[in-house]
Amino acid sequence: MSSTILTTIICLSLLAFLSAVILYFVAQKFKVYEDPRIDEVQALLPAANCGGCGFAGCRNLAEAIVNSDSFEGLNCPVGGAAVMEEIATILERTAPVSDPKVAVLKCKGSPEHRPRTSVYDGAADCRIVNSLYIGETDCSYGCLGYGDCVKACTFDAIHIDALTGLPLISDEKCTSCGACVRACPRNLIELRKKAKKDRKIYVACSNCDKGGPARKACRVACIGCGKCQKVCSFDAISIVNNLAYIDAAKCTFCRKCVGECPTNAIIEINFPPAKPKAKSEAEAVQA
Amino acid sequence: MLKTFPTGGVHPPENKLTAGIPIEYLPVPEKVVIPMSQHIGAPANPLVAKGDNVKTGQLIAEGKGFVSANIHSPVSGKVSKIDTAADSSGLKQPAVFIDVEGDEWVEGIDRGKELVRDIKLSSEEIVKKCFESGIVGMGGATFPSHIKLNIPSGKKCDVLIINGVECEPYLTSDHRLMLEKGEEILVGVSILMKALKVEKAMIGIENNKPDAISHLTTLAASFAGISVHPLKVKYPQGAEKQLVKALVKREVPSGRLPIDVGTVVHNAGTAFAVYEAVQKNKPLIERVVTVSGKSLQKPGNYMVRIGTPLSWLLEAAGGIPADTGKIINGGPMMGKAVSNTDAPVVKGMSGIILIPASEAFREVISPCIRCAKCVSVCPLHLEPYLLMTLTEKGMFERAEAEKITDCMECGSCSYTCPAGRPLLDYIRLGKSTVIRLARQKVLK
């Protein structure tokens, strides 16, 4: 009885030792060297695997960063400057300069501004509606409201506003990964430079029609009148195809264009609410 | 046993309300809008400018490129502007606007009603005439006809197939044309036979049009090589591949054309247009449009000039009934909903259907129950439920491997789905995405 147990133990120990020796040599033979910094860099990345950097996932970006000499073309928009700086410290390089961005919707055609002219009852998907016809309103450029951007957002940053029927983008949650930009079949979402206190001024319209038809389709459409361009002292506004565009790099948030726009197509967000007061202050300074 | 295609297909209620109503010629409207893109392929190039006076039948836009077609003025008058105009789906297309003044025709067009049987032109001249006259497929696909008459080298055609199937519910424009212009159509078929240098032509007509079948059979006795074949009523028999299979039992392989199995398919309406172009020198400037609907006051088959506003045509049919829920351009199966009634009649518009609100609704979408009804009705041996899921998930490579591009968008799957799933909506999206991705790959 006891000899059986003893034999078993000895046999198994021998087998274990033999396997250990074989495994040791196999491990030596098939060893793959991997830069340990890849793991470190990956640990710093947000692990969202959103694809905002252009790679399939965070691991691929980490590999690309470690294997490349510079940060050129390599940036994690989700982690932002903070994460890139930490990565730079590990790799002993200088961190790239990148402005934080945020997604904005270039359409404000809620039902009160943009009357419905037809009813769509097909599959609820913006791409399908866009390929079928103009949409439920007379604007062939505006938001369709079926939420392809909502489905594309992995950060829960976009929701359809029940009142306006338009997507509402949360500044806190948006990581500027760009998934919504790619998802929108009408190219209505733009990644704009994030300013202090999340302030934003932009033309919330994408209608390239001439003034008349644009205005007819939507009361808050940009009609390309050029008033904002004239009033801007910083040459930040350009008008192409009857549509104004504010260059975020040149805009100084002076807000002159906002009041000038006859259709209220230019919107300001996160500015102090008391606008008349600000005006009177400016007048006081002038006086 | 009547002939038909073997796999798939559905039989929706026929609703051929206007089958017994003769074609009515409508007067010329006051203003017309002529879109430059009334055919598959590159839009035509306008040849007229603002302020020009044009005559009925005058060439106003030239087809440029391999797949394109000429466009002629359907009215006489003054070009008021060249601008964009919204089509029936509201999207803007370049167009020529003409204010009508009188109805003065270009010289050389025979407007007489007498039949001209002798074909004077040679094969090449016929093909050229079809191109010059802007003839496109009148069944709705609007593929320029002269291209189908030019047989690519190395290929051979031995039988011409004429599509008089009209399998879409409601539509009766081809039916009426076959009854009233039977001889003209048969001369048109002979012209097409001469152009293709074939001895044999088969006209396929579904069995729900017995009057057209007997009428054409009687007339065809005096035309060499033309035979009329009744077909079992089944949708989508009017599709090229299905019709070829039904009539000559040849299977057009995936990604190939009927010419690859020795056939060329033309619509009966196209045969009539070819007759008018070749024998009467009259370009394609008018067509028969079925205006139908259960609560429409004056449904009928109307011969209208191209460019006539839909609203004007609907007015002639008694106005839009109050209970209308949906207006469809084409048949209820493959047609597209109209969102803009100011849009003009175009070459490919075979019908305008007004569906009452009580019938125009979508089923509530519920999950797929894997009943495979869509698979059994698909005439092209596809798996619609799978193609929809692949598109939803963005798996376009797999969708391509599952032959999503073979889909002809007949809608039998959506029609039959007991779960009300928008199968075709997604398949169409997947198909266009796969084609776009393939093009990008080629460009790279």
XYZ file of C-alpha atoms in Angstrom:
731
model
C 0.000 0.000 0.000
C 2.585 2.522 1.090
C 4.951 1.379 -1.691
C 2.240 2.161 -4.296
C 1.927 5.682 -2.959
C 5.684 6.082 -2.917
C 6.059 4.867 -6.519
C 3.344 7.241 -7.661
C 4.959 10.211 -5.976
C 8.376 9.387 -7.403
C 6.984 8.844 -10.917
C 5.007 12.081 -10.909
C 7.968 14.025 -9.538
C 10.183 12.658 -12.274
C 7.575 13.556 -14.912
C 7.235 17.032 -13.474
C 10.995 17.517 -13.496
C 11.258 16.253 -17.070
C 8.445 18.556 -18.234
C 10.059 21.495 -16.464
C 13.332 20.845 -18.280
C 11.573 20.541 -21.668
C 9.492 23.665 -21.037
C 12.623 25.571 -20.028
C 14.389 24.794 -23.301
C 11.261 25.416 -25.376
C 10.788 28.779 -23.665
C 14.402 29.654 -24.430
C 14.067 28.570 -28.041
C 10.784 30.378 -28.828
C 11.332 33.483 -26.753
C 9.798 36.640 -28.242
C 11.169 39.918 -27.060
C 8.564 42.561 -26.413
C 9.373 46.025 -25.303
C 8.138 46.227 -21.689
C 7.312 49.870 -22.307
C 4.405 48.833 -24.549
C 2.616 47.427 -21.520
C 3.404 50.528 -19.517
C 2.103 52.822 -22.255
C -0.991 50.697 -22.716
C -1.714 50.893 -18.990
C -1.769 54.688 -19.282
C -4.135 54.747 -22.245
C -7.854 54.958 -21.431
C -8.644 51.389 -22.623
C -11.698 52.628 -24.475
C -10.652 50.943 -27.734
C -12.725 53.574 -29.522
C -10.524 53.869 -32.577
C -10.348 57.655 -32.282
C -6.570 57.546 -32.796
C -6.933 55.734 -36.085
C -5.801 52.374 -34.722
C -7.979 49.366 -34.004
C -7.445 49.621 -30.245
C -5.317 51.059 -27.435
C -2.751 48.252 -27.664
C -2.051 49.041 -31.312
C -1.551 52.708 -30.520
C 0.800 51.810 -27.656
C 2.866 49.620 -29.994
C 2.975 52.341 -32.626
C 4.061 54.981 -30.090
C 6.837 52.829 -28.626
C 8.071 51.672 -32.015
C 8.164 55.143 -33.505
C 10.733 57.815 -32.739
C 8.370 60.747 -32.480
C 4.738 61.404 -31.695
C 3.983 62.496 -35.227
C 0.478 61.425 -36.177
C 0.087 59.539 -32.925
C -2.299 60.996 -30.428
C -4.921 59.706 -28.063
C -7.778 62.222 -28.311
C -9.596 60.561 -25.434
C -6.761 60.760 -22.910
C -5.776 64.170 -24.170
C -2.661 66.163 -23.320
C -2.397 64.765 -19.765
C -2.065 61.164 -20.914
C 0.293 62.051 -23.740
C 2.545 63.860 -21.280
C 2.714 60.832 -18.984
C 3.546 58.628 -21.948
C 6.224 61.085 -22.984
C 7.811 60.901 -19.521
C 8.036 57.094 -19.709
C 9.570 57.230 -23.158
C 11.782 60.225 -22.264
C 10.550 62.319 -25.148
C 8.861 65.712 -25.306
C 5.092 65.558 -25.290
C 3.251 66.659 -28.447
C 1.232 69.828 -28.339
C -2.403 69.046 -29.094
C -5.433 71.165 -28.469
C -8.313 69.445 -26.766
C -11.323 69.296 -29.021
C -15.014 68.762 -28.643
C -17.737 67.694 -31.066
C -20.371 70.230 -32.110
C -23.469 69.791 -34.254
C -23.704 72.191 -37.160
C -27.481 72.238 -37.325
C -30.129 73.762 -35.091
C -33.177 72.901 -37.152
C -35.647 71.923 -34.477
C -39.263 71.396 -35.600
C -40.244 74.947 -34.615
C -37.577 76.382 -36.914
C -37.645 73.780 -39.642
C -41.184 72.663 -40.480
C -41.840 69.045 -41.344
C -42.993 68.539 -44.902
C -43.244 64.757 -45.027
C -43.406 61.810 -42.668
C -40.856 59.021 -42.790
C -41.854 55.636 -41.405
C -39.072 53.395 -42.652
C -36.089 51.963 -40.826
C -34.774 54.385 -38.196
C -31.282 54.923 -39.530
C -29.868 58.228 -40.782
C -27.848 56.560 -43.530
C -30.957 54.898 -44.953
C -33.039 58.088 -44.858
C -30.194 60.031 -46.428
C -29.886 57.594 -49.310
C -33.650 57.557 -49.908
C -34.660 61.181 -49.969
C -34.288 64.707 -48.665
C -35.674 63.846 -45.230
C -38.718 64.980 -43.341
C -38.000 68.657 -43.907
C -37.114 70.707 -46.974
C -33.470 71.036 -45.916
C -31.247 68.549 -47.695
C -28.269 69.369 -45.469
C -29.723 69.311 -41.962
C -29.897 66.757 -39.190
C -32.195 63.797 -39.830
C -32.516 62.955 -36.148
C -32.394 59.162 -36.285
C -29.346 59.036 -34.044
C -26.558 57.341 -35.985
C -24.216 59.530 -33.914
C -25.867 58.326 -30.699
C -25.309 54.710 -31.737
C -21.707 55.451 -32.719
C -20.764 57.143 -29.422
C -19.126 54.698 -27.020
C -18.839 57.319 -24.273
C -22.559 57.990 -23.801
C -21.921 61.615 -24.718
C -24.700 62.047 -27.304
C -28.434 61.847 -26.774
C -31.357 62.960 -28.875
C -33.071 65.914 -27.269
C -36.768 65.084 -27.072
C -37.737 68.743 -27.552
C -35.645 69.650 -30.570
C -35.208 66.181 -32.050
C -31.517 66.970 -32.465
C -28.553 65.254 -30.844
C -27.242 66.935 -27.723
C -23.507 66.512 -27.144
C -22.220 66.567 -23.579
C -18.995 68.574 -23.266
C -17.927 66.628 -20.170
C -18.385 63.207 -21.711
C -17.184 63.950 -25.252
C -13.665 62.707 -25.787
C -13.397 63.951 -29.368
C -12.737 60.433 -30.647
C -14.510 61.342 -33.879
C -16.782 58.299 -34.127
C -19.852 60.508 -34.541
C -18.123 62.584 -37.221
C -17.627 59.437 -39.268
C -21.126 58.113 -38.521
C -23.075 61.184 -39.672
C -24.075 60.733 -43.322
C -24.558 64.470 -43.703
C -21.235 65.495 -42.159
C -22.894 67.700 -39.579
C -20.536 67.100 -36.679
C -17.276 68.952 -36.399
C -14.475 68.585 -33.847
C -13.729 72.106 -32.699
C -10.994 73.410 -30.449
C -12.071 73.413 -26.834
C -11.890 76.869 -25.298
C -11.768 78.137 -21.753
C -14.884 77.296 -19.720
C -16.121 75.255 -22.703
C -17.059 78.407 -24.525
C -18.114 77.946 -28.109
C -19.069 80.152 -31.019
C -19.847 78.483 -34.299
C -22.209 78.529 -37.247
C -24.843 75.952 -36.391
C -25.890 75.308 -39.974
C -24.616 73.341 -42.940
C -27.061 74.501 -45.602
C -25.244 75.374 -48.839
C -28.401 76.518 -50.659
C -28.894 80.122 -51.671
C -30.488 82.420 -49.118
C -34.090 82.124 -50.311
C -34.514 78.359 -50.392
C -32.396 77.945 -47.259
C -34.537 80.351 -45.286
C -37.717 78.808 -46.649
C -36.665 75.377 -45.433
C -35.445 76.553 -42.045
C -35.809 79.829 -40.171
C -32.394 79.529 -38.526
C -30.445 78.601 -41.645
C -27.280 80.424 -42.656
C -28.228 82.408 -45.743
C -24.675 83.373 -46.620
C -25.422 87.106 -46.349
C -21.876 87.912 -45.240
C -22.795 90.256 -42.373
C -20.740 88.233 -39.910
C -17.768 88.257 -42.250
C -17.890 92.054 -42.446
C -18.173 92.580 -38.708
C -15.354 90.182 -37.810
C -12.127 92.099 -37.099
C -9.994 88.969 -36.972
C -10.627 87.585 -40.447
C -11.908 84.414 -38.832
C -15.071 84.045 -40.918
C -15.177 82.776 -44.453
C -18.191 82.163 -46.690
C -18.068 79.241 -49.095
C -21.131 77.968 -51.014
C -23.516 80.358 -49.257
C -22.386 79.071 -45.896
C -20.362 80.900 -43.245
C -17.643 79.141 -41.314
C -15.822 80.424 -38.234
C -12.187 79.377 -38.007
C -11.689 78.326 -34.394
C -7.966 79.097 -34.560
C -8.592 82.762 -35.371
C -11.781 83.382 -33.407
C -11.241 85.436 -30.258
C -14.762 84.995 -28.884
C -15.562 88.684 -29.225
C -19.161 87.696 -30.033
C -19.726 90.513 -32.521
C -20.931 88.117 -35.210
C -23.486 86.465 -32.940
C -25.650 89.565 -32.675
C -25.138 90.421 -36.316
C -26.555 87.193 -37.760
C -30.075 87.911 -39.103
C -31.189 84.295 -38.768
C -29.487 83.509 -35.449
C -27.513 80.761 -37.149
C -24.413 81.594 -35.122
C -24.649 80.315 -31.586
C -22.689 81.082 -28.447
C -22.515 78.584 -25.633
C -21.331 78.881 -22.037
C -20.975 82.631 -22.093
C -22.251 84.735 -19.205
C -26.017 84.904 -19.738
C -26.613 88.623 -19.204
C -25.927 89.793 -22.711
C -27.479 93.290 -22.522
C -25.328 93.975 -19.465
C -22.194 93.022 -21.327
C -23.260 95.375 -24.087
C -23.844 98.281 -21.735
C -20.448 97.670 -20.170
C -18.850 97.848 -23.553
C -20.757 101.052 -24.258
C -19.630 102.436 -20.922
C -16.030 101.713 -21.790
C -16.482 103.404 -25.134
C -18.093 106.417 -23.504
C -48.722 24.613 -66.991
C -47.915 28.256 -67.513
C -44.297 29.306 -67.642
C -42.750 31.165 -64.735
C -39.434 31.467 -62.907
C -38.784 28.629 -60.461
C -37.435 30.125 -57.214
C -39.066 32.590 -54.886
C -41.485 35.353 -55.718
C -44.694 36.589 -54.140
C -48.183 37.388 -55.352
C -49.395 40.676 -53.910
C -53.006 41.797 -54.566
C -53.026 42.984 -58.177
C -55.262 46.046 -57.818
C -55.116 46.783 -61.543
C -57.841 49.404 -61.193
C -57.041 51.173 -64.445
C -56.721 48.115 -66.715
C -59.946 48.951 -68.547
C -59.390 52.686 -68.934
C -58.056 53.780 -72.355
C -55.001 56.015 -72.604
C -55.983 59.666 -72.380
C -53.812 62.324 -74.026
C -53.390 65.238 -71.633
C -52.878 68.800 -72.894
C -49.508 70.489 -72.571
C -48.990 72.214 -69.200
C -47.992 75.868 -68.875
C -44.545 75.224 -67.479
C -42.287 72.212 -67.621
C -39.099 71.278 -65.791
C -36.751 68.904 -67.599
C -34.227 67.225 -65.278
C -30.873 66.499 -66.902
C -30.628 63.154 -65.170
C -33.553 61.021 -66.345
C -31.467 57.929 -67.017
C -28.894 55.764 -65.320
C -25.429 57.182 -65.864
C -23.908 60.620 -66.326
C -26.363 63.565 -66.464
C -26.872 65.132 -69.899
C -25.200 68.433 -70.807
C -27.680 71.256 -71.498
C -27.288 72.732 -75.000
C -29.691 75.630 -74.524
C -29.329 78.849 -72.550
C -31.729 81.106 -70.711
C -33.987 82.971 -73.120
C -33.598 80.492 -75.995
C -36.702 79.559 -77.945
C -37.164 75.822 -78.315
C -39.510 73.703 -80.391
C -41.173 70.432 -79.448
C -38.753 67.607 -80.188
C -35.656 69.802 -80.285
C -32.498 68.396 -78.726
C -31.875 70.405 -75.541
C -29.292 68.280 -73.754
C -26.653 65.915 -74.975
C -25.739 62.633 -73.336
C -22.048 62.642 -72.508
C -20.084 59.544 -71.640
C -20.636 55.848 -72.290
C -23.822 55.474 -70.247
C -25.947 58.545 -70.864
C -28.872 59.681 -72.996
C -30.000 62.707 -74.987
C -32.897 64.819 -73.793
C -35.337 66.638 -76.084
C -37.714 69.457 -75.408
C -41.196 68.015 -74.873
C -42.833 71.409 -75.502
C -42.283 74.556 -77.492
C -41.579 77.803 -75.733
C -38.867 79.794 -74.013
C -36.177 78.551 -71.655
C -36.843 80.539 -68.484
C -33.833 79.318 -66.520
C -31.292 76.575 -66.074
C -31.099 75.766 -62.412
C -31.535 72.929 -59.980
C -34.978 71.451 -59.394
C -36.113 69.058 -56.698
C -36.985 65.581 -57.958
C -39.746 63.427 -56.478
C -37.571 62.586 -53.468
C -36.826 66.262 -52.844
C -33.177 66.071 -53.893
C -31.907 68.763 -56.216
C -30.895 67.908 -59.771
C -29.785 70.181 -62.608
C -32.741 70.960 -64.857
C -33.958 73.137 -67.726
C -37.094 75.180 -67.055
C -39.311 75.990 -70.042
C -42.305 78.333 -70.241
C -44.693 76.834 -72.788
C -45.829 78.889 -75.795
C -48.089 77.047 -78.219
C -47.050 73.631 -79.458
C -44.791 74.042 -82.461
C -42.967 70.895 -83.487
C -39.571 70.490 -85.080
C -39.869 69.747 -88.797
C -39.397 66.166 -89.881
C -41.380 64.549 -87.102
C -44.251 62.452 -88.430
C -47.203 63.116 -86.139
C -49.661 61.060 -88.179
C -51.431 58.080 -86.679
C -50.964 55.686 -89.641
C -48.768 52.638 -89.107
C -45.395 52.534 -90.892
C -44.335 48.907 -91.272
C -41.349 49.052 -93.620
C -38.074 49.374 -91.761
C -35.807 51.497 -93.937
C -32.868 51.959 -91.590
C -29.985 49.501 -91.274
C -28.967 47.893 -87.974
C -26.299 50.509 -87.237
C -28.622 53.341 -88.170
C -31.268 51.997 -85.792
C -28.830 51.935 -82.878
C -27.700 55.469 -83.736
C -31.304 56.637 -83.992
C -32.087 55.175 -80.551
C -29.165 57.096 -79.065
C -30.099 60.314 -80.860
C -33.731 60.036 -79.780
C -32.823 59.590 -76.108
C -34.504 56.192 -75.752
C -34.079 54.631 -72.305
C -35.630 51.566 -70.688
C -39.252 52.559 -70.064
C -39.904 49.953 -67.387
C -38.385 52.177 -64.715
C -34.681 51.298 -64.721
C -34.041 53.917 -67.456
C -30.926 52.213 -68.774
C -30.013 53.843 -72.131
C -31.353 51.427 -74.777
C -28.683 51.938 -77.443
C -26.091 50.311 -75.181
C -28.175 47.150 -74.946
C -28.448 47.092 -78.744
C -24.660 47.205 -79.134
C -23.677 43.609 -78.506
C -20.151 43.455 -77.064
C -17.670 41.633 -79.277
C -17.342 37.961 -78.510
C -20.926 37.701 -77.334
C -23.897 36.481 -79.298
C -27.600 37.114 -78.989
C -30.049 34.574 -80.392
C -33.326 35.681 -78.885
C -34.862 39.056 -78.064
C -37.140 39.068 -75.057
C -39.864 41.673 -74.765
C -41.077 42.428 -71.283
C -44.830 42.911 -71.228
C -45.092 41.377 -67.776
C -45.946 44.467 -65.727
C -45.843 42.453 -62.511
C -46.135 45.474 -60.200
C -49.596 45.888 -58.680
C -51.671 48.891 -59.837
C -49.553 49.699 -62.923
C -51.298 49.302 -66.271
C -49.383 51.618 -68.615
C -47.721 48.778 -70.566
C -50.970 46.821 -70.565
C -52.895 49.663 -72.198
C -50.068 50.362 -74.615
C -50.072 46.708 -75.752
C -53.840 46.852 -76.277
C -53.996 50.195 -78.049
C -50.624 50.319 -79.799
C -50.169 46.586 -80.416
C -49.105 46.896 -84.051
C -46.720 49.735 -83.300
C -45.127 47.674 -80.535
C -44.734 44.707 -82.881
C -43.071 46.913 -85.523
C -40.854 48.217 -82.695
C -39.970 44.636 -81.795
C -39.103 43.941 -85.451
C -36.857 47.028 -85.431
C -35.101 45.804 -82.287
C -34.720 42.351 -83.897
C -33.143 43.928 -86.945
C -30.776 45.998 -84.791
C -29.716 42.905 -82.845
C -29.700 40.710 -85.981
C -31.818 38.016 -84.349
C -34.540 35.893 -85.950
C -36.588 35.254 -82.852
C -38.408 37.462 -80.365
C -40.513 36.329 -77.433
C -43.047 38.593 -75.742
C -43.776 37.563 -72.154
C -47.123 38.713 -70.734
C -48.579 37.701 -67.390
C -51.833 35.777 -67.501
C -53.787 38.542 -65.743
C -53.855 40.415 -69.073
C -55.751 37.901 -71.283
C -56.994 40.668 -73.609
C -53.443 41.842 -74.325
C -52.247 38.266 -74.845
C -54.975 37.405 -77.377
C -54.683 40.796 -79.119
C -50.919 40.554 -79.590
C -51.066 36.853 -80.513
C -53.503 37.665 -83.334
C -51.398 40.572 -84.573
C -48.093 38.702 -84.220
C -49.248 36.150 -86.814
C -48.290 38.604 -89.545
C -44.871 39.397 -88.045
C -42.058 36.936 -88.703
C -40.336 35.408 -85.692
C -42.417 37.069 -82.964
C -44.279 34.854 -80.507
C -46.391 35.759 -77.471
C -46.108 33.728 -74.263
C -48.564 33.868 -71.360
C -46.844 33.633 -67.975
C -48.083 32.684 -64.542
C -48.774 35.759 -62.399
C -45.866 36.118 -60.010
C -43.847 39.079 -58.760
C -41.003 39.928 -59.700
C -41.366 38.329 -63.124
C -40.624 41.640 -64.819
C -37.042 41.515 -63.591
C -34.653 40.724 -66.437
C -33.069 37.621 -64.973
C -36.400 36.163 -63.856
C -38.016 36.779 -67.235
C -35.116 35.149 -69.088
C -35.374 32.148 -66.800
C -39.149 31.947 -67.237
C -39.172 32.219 -71.021
C -36.043 30.436 -72.250
C -35.021 28.536 -69.092
C -31.534 30.046 -69.051
C -29.979 31.141 -65.785
C -28.112 34.450 -65.856
C -25.148 33.885 -63.514
C -24.414 36.149 -60.566
C -22.874 39.444 -61.626
C -23.568 38.828 -65.329
C -26.072 40.219 -67.819
C -28.736 38.546 -69.993
C -26.424 38.957 -73.008
C -24.075 36.443 -71.357
C -26.729 33.777 -71.976
C -27.555 34.991 -75.468
C -30.565 37.174 -74.699
C -31.410 40.859 -74.677
C -34.439 42.112 -72.752
C -36.418 45.217 -73.674
C -39.648 46.557 -72.262
C -42.836 46.701 -74.339
C -42.985 50.446 -73.683
C -39.435 50.772 -74.976
C -40.428 48.895 -78.150
C -43.152 51.508 -78.710
C -40.677 54.357 -78.090
C -38.247 52.743 -80.551
C -41.038 52.491 -83.140
C -41.820 56.182 -82.776
C -38.158 57.161 -82.948
C -37.229 55.031 -85.937
C -40.418 55.101 -88.026
C -41.800 58.495 -87.066
C -38.573 60.318 -86.215
C -40.120 61.300 -82.891
C -37.762 61.486 -79.899
C -38.781 60.340 -76.430
C -40.772 63.317 -75.184
C -43.900 61.754 -73.764
C -44.937 58.579 -72.015
C -47.918 56.784 -70.504
C -48.207 57.210 -66.750
C -50.713 55.189 -64.739
C -52.264 57.370 -62.065
C -54.101 55.077 -59.702
C -55.371 54.718 -56.178
C -58.415 53.358 -54.422
C -59.886 56.713 -53.480
C -58.700 58.656 -56.511
C -61.551 60.380 -58.354
C -60.357 59.854 -61.917
C -57.712 57.154 -62.047
C -56.413 56.411 -65.504
C -53.584 55.959 -67.970
C -52.401 59.344 -69.119
C -50.114 60.152 -72.022
C -48.182 63.159 -70.754
C -45.196 65.164 -71.878
C -41.963 64.626 -69.966
C -41.432 67.471 -67.510
C -45.111 67.896 -66.626
C -45.360 68.655 -62.886
C -46.815 65.787 -60.874
C -49.205 68.181 -59.156
C -50.629 69.079 -62.576
C -50.992 65.415 -63.518
C -52.658 64.624 -60.199
C -55.016 67.553 -60.735
C -56.029 66.016 -64.072
C -56.773 62.770 -62.234
C -59.165 64.542 -59.886
C -56.800 65.933 -57.280
C -55.146 64.308 -54.292
C -57.842 62.623 -52.149
C -58.024 63.809 -48.539
C -57.305 60.355 -47.125
C -54.004 59.941 -49.001
C -51.268 58.594 -46.764
C -48.561 58.020 -49.303
C -47.827 58.898 -52.916
C -45.578 56.455 -54.728
C -43.530 56.997 -57.852
C -43.661 53.618 -59.610
C -45.359 50.508 -58.344
C -46.068 49.812 -54.684
C -43.386 47.105 -54.505
C -40.333 48.844 -55.938
C -41.508 52.434 -56.221
C -40.228 55.270 -54.086
C -42.388 57.513 -51.966
C -42.860 60.996 -53.379
C -42.100 63.811 -50.951
C -42.391 66.603 -53.482
C -45.432 66.777 -55.765
C -43.933 69.677 -57.730
C -41.445 67.233 -59.225
C -41.723 66.626 -62.968
C -42.686 63.468 -64.857
C -39.505 61.788 -66.084
C -38.759 59.120 -68.692
C -38.773 56.259 -66.197
C -42.015 57.133 -64.424
C -44.466 54.341 -65.165
C -47.010 55.204 -62.534
C -48.078 57.402 -59.649
C -49.947 55.502 -56.965
C -51.882 57.156 -54.162
C -52.265 54.872 -51.175
C -54.891 55.765 -48.538
C -53.563 56.416 -45.030
C -55.409 53.332 -43.770
C -53.164 51.131 -45.935
C -49.943 53.134 -45.982
C -48.236 52.138 -42.781
C -45.343 50.011 -41.665
C -45.709 47.010 -39.415
C -44.275 47.247 -35.913
C -40.720 45.930 -36.082
C -40.162 42.856 -33.925
C -37.198 40.488 -33.666
C -36.455 37.994 -36.436
C -38.092 34.650 -35.655
C -35.926 32.698 -38.104
C -38.914 31.483 -40.120
C -36.880 31.837 -43.340
C -39.856 33.114 -45.336
C -37.584 35.801 -46.776
C -35.158 33.128 -47.931
C -37.883 31.159 -49.689
C -39.319 34.184 -51.526
C -35.983 35.638 -52.656
C -35.842 35.044 -56.419
C -32.047 35.420 -56.378
C -31.280 32.710 -53.808
C -30.070 35.206 -51.196
C -30.599 35.181 -47.446
C -32.199 38.558 -46.716
C -32.338 38.159 -42.911
C -28.583 37.557 -42.869
C -27.798 40.428 -45.228
C -29.779 42.805 -43.017
C -27.939 41.709 -39.878
C -24.550 41.939 -41.588
C -25.344 45.489 -42.687
C -26.558 46.478 -39.227
C -23.339 45.152 -37.715
C -21.196 46.783 -40.384
C -19.788 43.454 -41.616
C -19.557 44.512 -45.235
C -16.868 42.066 -46.364
C -19.019 39.173 -45.265
C -22.051 40.784 -46.910
C -20.116 41.004 -50.154
C -19.234 37.326 -49.888
C -22.938 36.594 -49.360
C -23.611 38.307 -52.724
C -25.455 41.346 -51.405
C -24.724 43.095 -54.709
C -26.869 40.529 -56.556
C -29.971 41.928 -54.839
C -32.254 43.694 -57.324
C -34.272 45.318 -54.522
C -37.597 43.707 -55.499
C -38.782 43.900 -51.886
C -40.331 40.415 -51.739
C -38.481 39.806 -48.445
C -39.845 42.912 -46.723
C -43.301 42.155 -48.147
C -43.395 38.668 -46.701
C -41.649 39.197 -43.343
C -44.116 38.352 -40.537
C -41.975 40.286 -38.048
C -42.274 43.497 -40.081
C -38.525 43.851 -40.359
C -37.230 46.515 -42.749
C -35.098 43.980 -44.621
C -34.839 45.807 -47.917
C -34.038 49.158 -46.277
C -30.929 47.686 -44.735
C -29.984 45.502 -47.696
C -30.110 48.544 -49.968
C -27.827 50.409 -47.550
C -25.466 47.432 -47.359
C -25.449 47.044 -51.110
C -24.568 50.675 -51.768
C -21.899 50.596 -49.057
C -20.329 47.424 -50.484
C -20.281 48.961 -53.963
C -18.732 52.156 -52.595
C -16.054 50.249 -50.668
C -15.248 48.137 -53.734
C -14.840 51.290 -55.812
C -12.532 52.820 -53.206
C -10.453 49.644 -53.285
C -10.132 49.854 -57.057
C -9.131 53.521 -56.876
C -6.454 52.734 -54.311
